[in-house]
Amino acid sequence: MTEDKLPDIGNVSTETIDGLRIRLSRSGRPNGRPVLFTSPWPESIYSFHRILPHFARDHALIAIDLPGFGQSDSRSDVMSPRAMGAFLVKLAAHLKLERIYGVGPDVGALAFLFAAAENPGLFKSLAVGGAAVRVDLAAGRLKDLIASPKGSFAAVDGADAVSSYLTQAAQTTPTAIIEDFRLASAGQRFENAVQFVRAYNDDLPLLESQLSQIRTPVLVITGKNDPIVPAANAQFLADRLPRNRLCLLDAGHRVWDEAAESYSRQIASWFGGEYRLAKARER
């Protein structure tokens, strides 16, 4: 891979799912147990270019840009954590996926948790983290975005709104991928994406009430130095999910890139069988 060329993450295509054009990639072992990766915000499926090779030998890999993120279409009725969870269920049906593993850093974490709460048999195990699970536990710019009025960024080119994030990400991420990230927020796309985190005010209290009912084994994995989603969010999940293990890595918010090797090893080990040892807690 060169700085000006996107890396090979498999067969990248666009499919229409629930009336939306969704970008996804397929790679790995075709007959392996499927692993579904959802890209973090404001990034894309190319966030996983260092992660996917760790799973390719044993698993069929699908990485998607969720609606409104990456290069996938947006629609207002799916831009909330609970609605995105419902979309994941439709996506699994469209792709004919059953008893799958899921990896959801950042916004995908909430979608996976809602989907697991409301569809208990869909996932074999999950690895999630890096998402605010209570509004008062968000920090930095994320806290401001959650509180922002609708339309706050309507007159702003979203690429400018994420410029500081991308400048920092460029320290470890190739130029071509940074350009893909930039396009993910360009024009009105950033305003549309912020709609998702504004919905935290309504959806996160509901998720909190459902966490104790999730029977899916969950690896809660995040950076212990995350400045916008402090580790208290991960501990919040670990204290409430009946079957889980908490893993804090030496990284900030972009743990999937800053600690790619450790992140991949921990998840691969969890999916490789450790999740079976996560016994249900007595309530």
Coordinates of C-alpha atoms in Angstrom, one line a residue:
M1 CA 0.0 0.0 0.0
T2 CA 1.2 3.5 -0.8
E3 CA 0.1 6.7 0.8
D4 CA -2.0 7.8 -2.2
K5 CA -3.7 4.4 -2.8
L6 CA -6.4 2.9 -0.7
P7 CA -5.4 -0.5 0.9
D8 CA -6.9 -3.8 -0.1
I9 CA -9.6 -4.6 2.4
G10 CA -11.4 -7.2 0.1
N11 CA -14.2 -6.8 -2.3
V12 CA -15.6 -3.3 -1.8
S13 CA -19.1 -2.8 -3.2
T14 CA -22.4 -0.9 -2.6
E15 CA -25.7 -2.7 -1.9
T16 CA -29.2 -1.4 -1.4
I17 CA -30.4 -2.4 2.1
D18 CA -33.6 -1.1 3.6
G19 CA -33.8 1.4 0.7
L20 CA -30.3 2.8 1.4
R21 CA -27.1 2.4 -0.6
I22 CA -24.6 0.9 1.8
R23 CA -20.9 0.5 1.2
L24 CA -19.4 -2.7 2.5
S25 CA -16.4 -4.9 2.0
R26 CA -16.1 -8.7 2.0
S27 CA -12.9 -10.7 2.6
G28 CA -11.6 -13.6 4.6
R29 CA -12.6 -17.2 4.5
P30 CA -15.9 -17.6 2.7
N31 CA -17.2 -20.5 4.8
G32 CA -15.8 -19.2 8.1
R33 CA -18.0 -17.9 11.0
P34 CA -19.0 -14.4 9.9
V35 CA -17.6 -11.3 11.7
L36 CA -19.4 -8.0 11.0
F37 CA -17.4 -4.8 11.5
T38 CA -19.1 -1.4 11.7
S39 CA -16.9 1.6 11.0
P40 CA -16.4 4.4 13.6
W41 CA -17.4 8.0 13.2
P42 CA -16.1 10.1 11.4
E43 CA -14.2 7.4 9.7
S44 CA -15.1 4.5 7.3
I45 CA -14.5 0.8 6.6
Y46 CA -10.9 1.6 5.8
S47 CA -10.4 2.1 9.6
F48 CA -10.0 -1.7 9.7
H49 CA -7.2 -2.0 7.2
R50 CA -4.8 -3.2 9.9
I51 CA -7.4 -5.2 11.8
L52 CA -9.0 -7.5 9.1
P53 CA -5.9 -9.5 8.3
H54 CA -5.9 -10.9 11.9
F55 CA -9.3 -12.6 11.2
A56 CA -9.0 -13.5 7.6
R57 CA -7.8 -17.1 8.0
D58 CA -10.7 -18.2 10.2
H59 CA -13.7 -16.0 9.4
A60 CA -15.8 -14.5 6.7
L61 CA -15.4 -10.8 7.1
I62 CA -17.9 -8.1 6.3
A63 CA -17.1 -4.4 7.1
I64 CA -19.8 -1.8 6.6
D65 CA -20.3 1.9 6.7
L66 CA -23.5 2.3 8.7
P67 CA -26.2 4.5 7.2
G68 CA -25.1 8.2 7.4
F69 CA -21.5 7.3 8.1
G70 CA -18.5 6.5 5.8
Q71 CA -19.8 6.5 2.2
S72 CA -23.3 5.0 3.0
D73 CA -26.5 6.9 2.4
S74 CA -28.2 8.7 5.3
R75 CA -31.9 8.8 6.2
S76 CA -33.3 10.6 9.2
D77 CA -35.4 7.6 10.5
V78 CA -32.3 5.4 11.0
M79 CA -30.0 8.1 12.6
S80 CA -30.4 7.0 16.3
P81 CA -28.8 4.2 18.3
R82 CA -32.0 2.2 18.6
A83 CA -33.0 2.6 15.0
M84 CA -29.5 1.7 13.9
G85 CA -29.8 -1.5 15.9
A86 CA -32.9 -2.3 14.0
F87 CA -31.0 -1.6 10.8
L88 CA -28.4 -4.1 11.8
V89 CA -31.1 -6.8 12.1
K90 CA -32.3 -6.0 8.5
L91 CA -28.7 -6.0 7.3
A92 CA -28.1 -9.5 8.7
A93 CA -31.3 -10.7 7.1
H94 CA -30.3 -9.2 3.8
L95 CA -26.8 -10.8 3.9
K96 CA -28.2 -14.0 5.2
L97 CA -26.1 -13.9 8.4
E98 CA -26.9 -15.9 11.5
R99 CA -25.2 -16.3 14.8
I100 CA -22.5 -13.8 13.9
Y101 CA -19.7 -12.1 15.7
G102 CA -19.8 -8.3 15.8
V103 CA -17.1 -5.7 16.2
G104 CA -18.5 -2.2 16.9
P105 CA -16.1 0.6 17.9
D106 CA -17.7 4.0 18.6
V107 CA -21.2 4.5 17.2
G108 CA -21.5 0.9 16.2
A109 CA -21.3 -0.2 19.8
L110 CA -24.7 1.2 20.6
A111 CA -26.3 -0.2 17.5
F112 CA -25.0 -3.7 18.3
L113 CA -26.1 -3.5 21.9
F114 CA -29.6 -2.4 20.9
A115 CA -29.7 -5.2 18.3
A116 CA -28.6 -7.8 20.9
A117 CA -31.1 -6.6 23.5
E118 CA -34.0 -6.9 21.1
N119 CA -32.8 -9.9 19.0
P120 CA -31.2 -12.3 21.5
G121 CA -30.3 -15.0 19.1
L122 CA -28.6 -13.0 16.4
F123 CA -25.1 -12.7 17.7
K124 CA -22.7 -15.3 19.0
S125 CA -20.6 -12.7 20.7
L126 CA -19.7 -9.0 20.4
A127 CA -16.7 -6.7 20.9
V128 CA -17.7 -3.1 21.5
G129 CA -16.5 0.1 23.1
G130 CA -15.6 3.7 22.6
A131 CA -19.2 5.0 22.7
A132 CA -20.8 7.2 25.3
V133 CA -23.4 5.0 27.1
R134 CA -24.7 7.9 29.3
V135 CA -24.9 11.5 28.3
D136 CA -23.2 12.8 31.4
L137 CA -20.3 10.4 30.8
A138 CA -19.4 12.0 27.4
A139 CA -16.6 14.5 27.3
G140 CA -14.9 16.9 25.0
R141 CA -16.4 17.8 21.7
L142 CA -18.7 14.8 21.8
K143 CA -20.5 16.3 24.7
D144 CA -21.0 19.5 22.8
L145 CA -22.3 17.7 19.7
I146 CA -24.9 15.8 21.8
A147 CA -26.2 19.1 23.1
S148 CA -26.1 20.9 19.8
P149 CA -29.5 22.1 18.3
K150 CA -30.6 20.5 15.1
G151 CA -29.2 22.3 12.1
S152 CA -26.2 23.7 13.9
F153 CA -23.8 22.5 11.1
A154 CA -26.2 22.9 8.2
A155 CA -24.2 25.8 6.8
V156 CA -20.8 24.2 7.4
D157 CA -18.9 22.0 5.1
G158 CA -18.6 18.9 7.3
A159 CA -15.1 18.2 6.0
D160 CA -14.0 21.4 7.8
A161 CA -15.8 20.3 10.9
V162 CA -13.7 17.2 11.2
S163 CA -10.4 18.7 10.1
S164 CA -8.7 18.7 13.5
Y165 CA -9.7 15.1 14.1
L166 CA -8.3 14.1 10.7
T167 CA -5.1 16.1 11.3
Q168 CA -4.5 14.0 14.4
A169 CA -5.5 10.7 12.7
A170 CA -3.0 11.5 9.8
Q171 CA -0.1 10.9 12.2
T172 CA -0.8 7.1 12.0
T173 CA -3.1 6.8 9.0
P174 CA -2.2 6.8 5.3
T175 CA -3.2 9.9 3.2
A176 CA -5.6 8.0 0.9
I177 CA -7.6 6.7 3.9
I178 CA -7.7 10.2 5.5
E179 CA -9.2 11.5 2.2
D180 CA -11.8 8.7 2.4
F181 CA -12.6 9.9 5.9
R182 CA -12.8 13.5 4.8
L183 CA -15.4 12.6 2.1
A184 CA -17.4 10.8 4.7
S185 CA -18.2 14.1 6.4
A186 CA -18.2 16.5 3.4
G187 CA -21.0 18.8 2.7
Q188 CA -24.2 18.1 4.7
R189 CA -23.0 14.7 5.8
F190 CA -21.6 15.9 9.1
E191 CA -24.8 17.6 10.1
N192 CA -26.7 14.4 9.2
A193 CA -24.3 12.3 11.3
V194 CA -24.6 14.5 14.3
Q195 CA -28.3 13.6 14.4
F196 CA -27.2 10.2 15.6
V197 CA -25.5 11.5 18.8
R198 CA -28.3 14.1 19.5
A199 CA -30.5 11.0 19.8
Y200 CA -28.5 9.9 22.8
N201 CA -30.6 12.0 25.0
D202 CA -33.6 9.8 24.3
D203 CA -32.0 6.4 23.5
L204 CA -29.3 6.0 26.1
P205 CA -31.7 5.8 29.1
L206 CA -33.6 3.1 27.3
L207 CA -30.4 1.2 26.5
E208 CA -29.4 1.4 30.2
S209 CA -32.6 -0.3 31.2
Q210 CA -32.0 -3.1 28.7
L211 CA -28.3 -3.9 29.4
S212 CA -29.0 -6.4 32.2
Q213 CA -31.2 -8.4 29.8
I214 CA -28.5 -8.9 27.1
R215 CA -27.3 -12.5 27.3
T216 CA -24.8 -12.2 24.4
P217 CA -21.2 -12.4 25.7
V218 CA -19.6 -9.0 25.2
L219 CA -15.9 -8.0 25.2
V220 CA -15.9 -4.3 26.2
I221 CA -12.7 -3.0 24.6
T222 CA -11.6 0.6 24.5
G223 CA -8.7 3.0 25.0
K224 CA -8.0 3.8 28.7
N225 CA -6.9 7.4 27.7
D226 CA -9.9 8.3 25.5
P227 CA -10.5 12.0 25.9
I228 CA -14.1 12.1 24.4
V229 CA -15.4 8.8 25.7
P230 CA -13.8 8.3 29.0
A231 CA -13.1 4.8 30.3
A232 CA -16.0 5.3 32.8
N233 CA -18.3 4.4 29.9
A234 CA -16.7 1.0 29.5
Q235 CA -16.9 0.4 33.2
F236 CA -20.6 1.3 33.1
L237 CA -21.1 -1.5 30.5
A238 CA -19.0 -3.9 32.4
D239 CA -21.0 -3.3 35.6
R240 CA -24.3 -4.0 33.9
L241 CA -23.8 -6.6 31.1
P242 CA -24.4 -10.0 32.5
R243 CA -21.7 -11.8 30.5
N244 CA -18.7 -9.6 29.7
R245 CA -15.0 -9.0 30.0
L246 CA -13.5 -5.5 30.3
C247 CA -10.3 -4.7 28.3
L248 CA -8.7 -1.3 28.6
L249 CA -5.8 -0.8 26.1
D250 CA -3.0 1.8 26.2
A251 CA -4.6 4.2 23.6
G252 CA -6.9 7.1 23.2
H253 CA -10.2 7.1 21.3
R254 CA -8.8 5.6 18.0
V255 CA -7.9 2.4 19.8
W256 CA -8.4 0.3 16.6
D257 CA -5.5 2.2 15.0
E258 CA -3.4 3.4 17.9
A259 CA -3.3 -0.1 19.4
A260 CA -4.2 -2.2 16.3
E261 CA -2.2 -5.3 17.2
S262 CA -3.4 -5.5 20.8
Y263 CA -6.9 -4.7 19.8
S264 CA -6.9 -7.4 17.1
R265 CA -5.4 -10.0 19.4
Q266 CA -7.8 -9.4 22.2
I267 CA -10.8 -9.7 20.0
A268 CA -9.5 -12.7 18.1
S269 CA -8.9 -14.5 21.4
W270 CA -12.3 -13.6 22.7
F271 CA -14.1 -14.8 19.5
G272 CA -11.7 -17.8 19.5
G273 CA -13.4 -19.2 22.7
E274 CA -12.8 -16.9 25.6
Y275 CA -16.4 -15.6 25.3
R276 CA -17.6 -19.0 26.5
L277 CA -16.0 -18.4 29.8
A278 CA -18.0 -15.3 30.5
K279 CA -20.5 -16.7 32.9
A280 CA -23.8 -15.0 33.6
R281 CA -23.8 -12.9 36.8
E282 CA -26.4 -13.4 39.4
R283 CA -28.8 -10.4 39.6

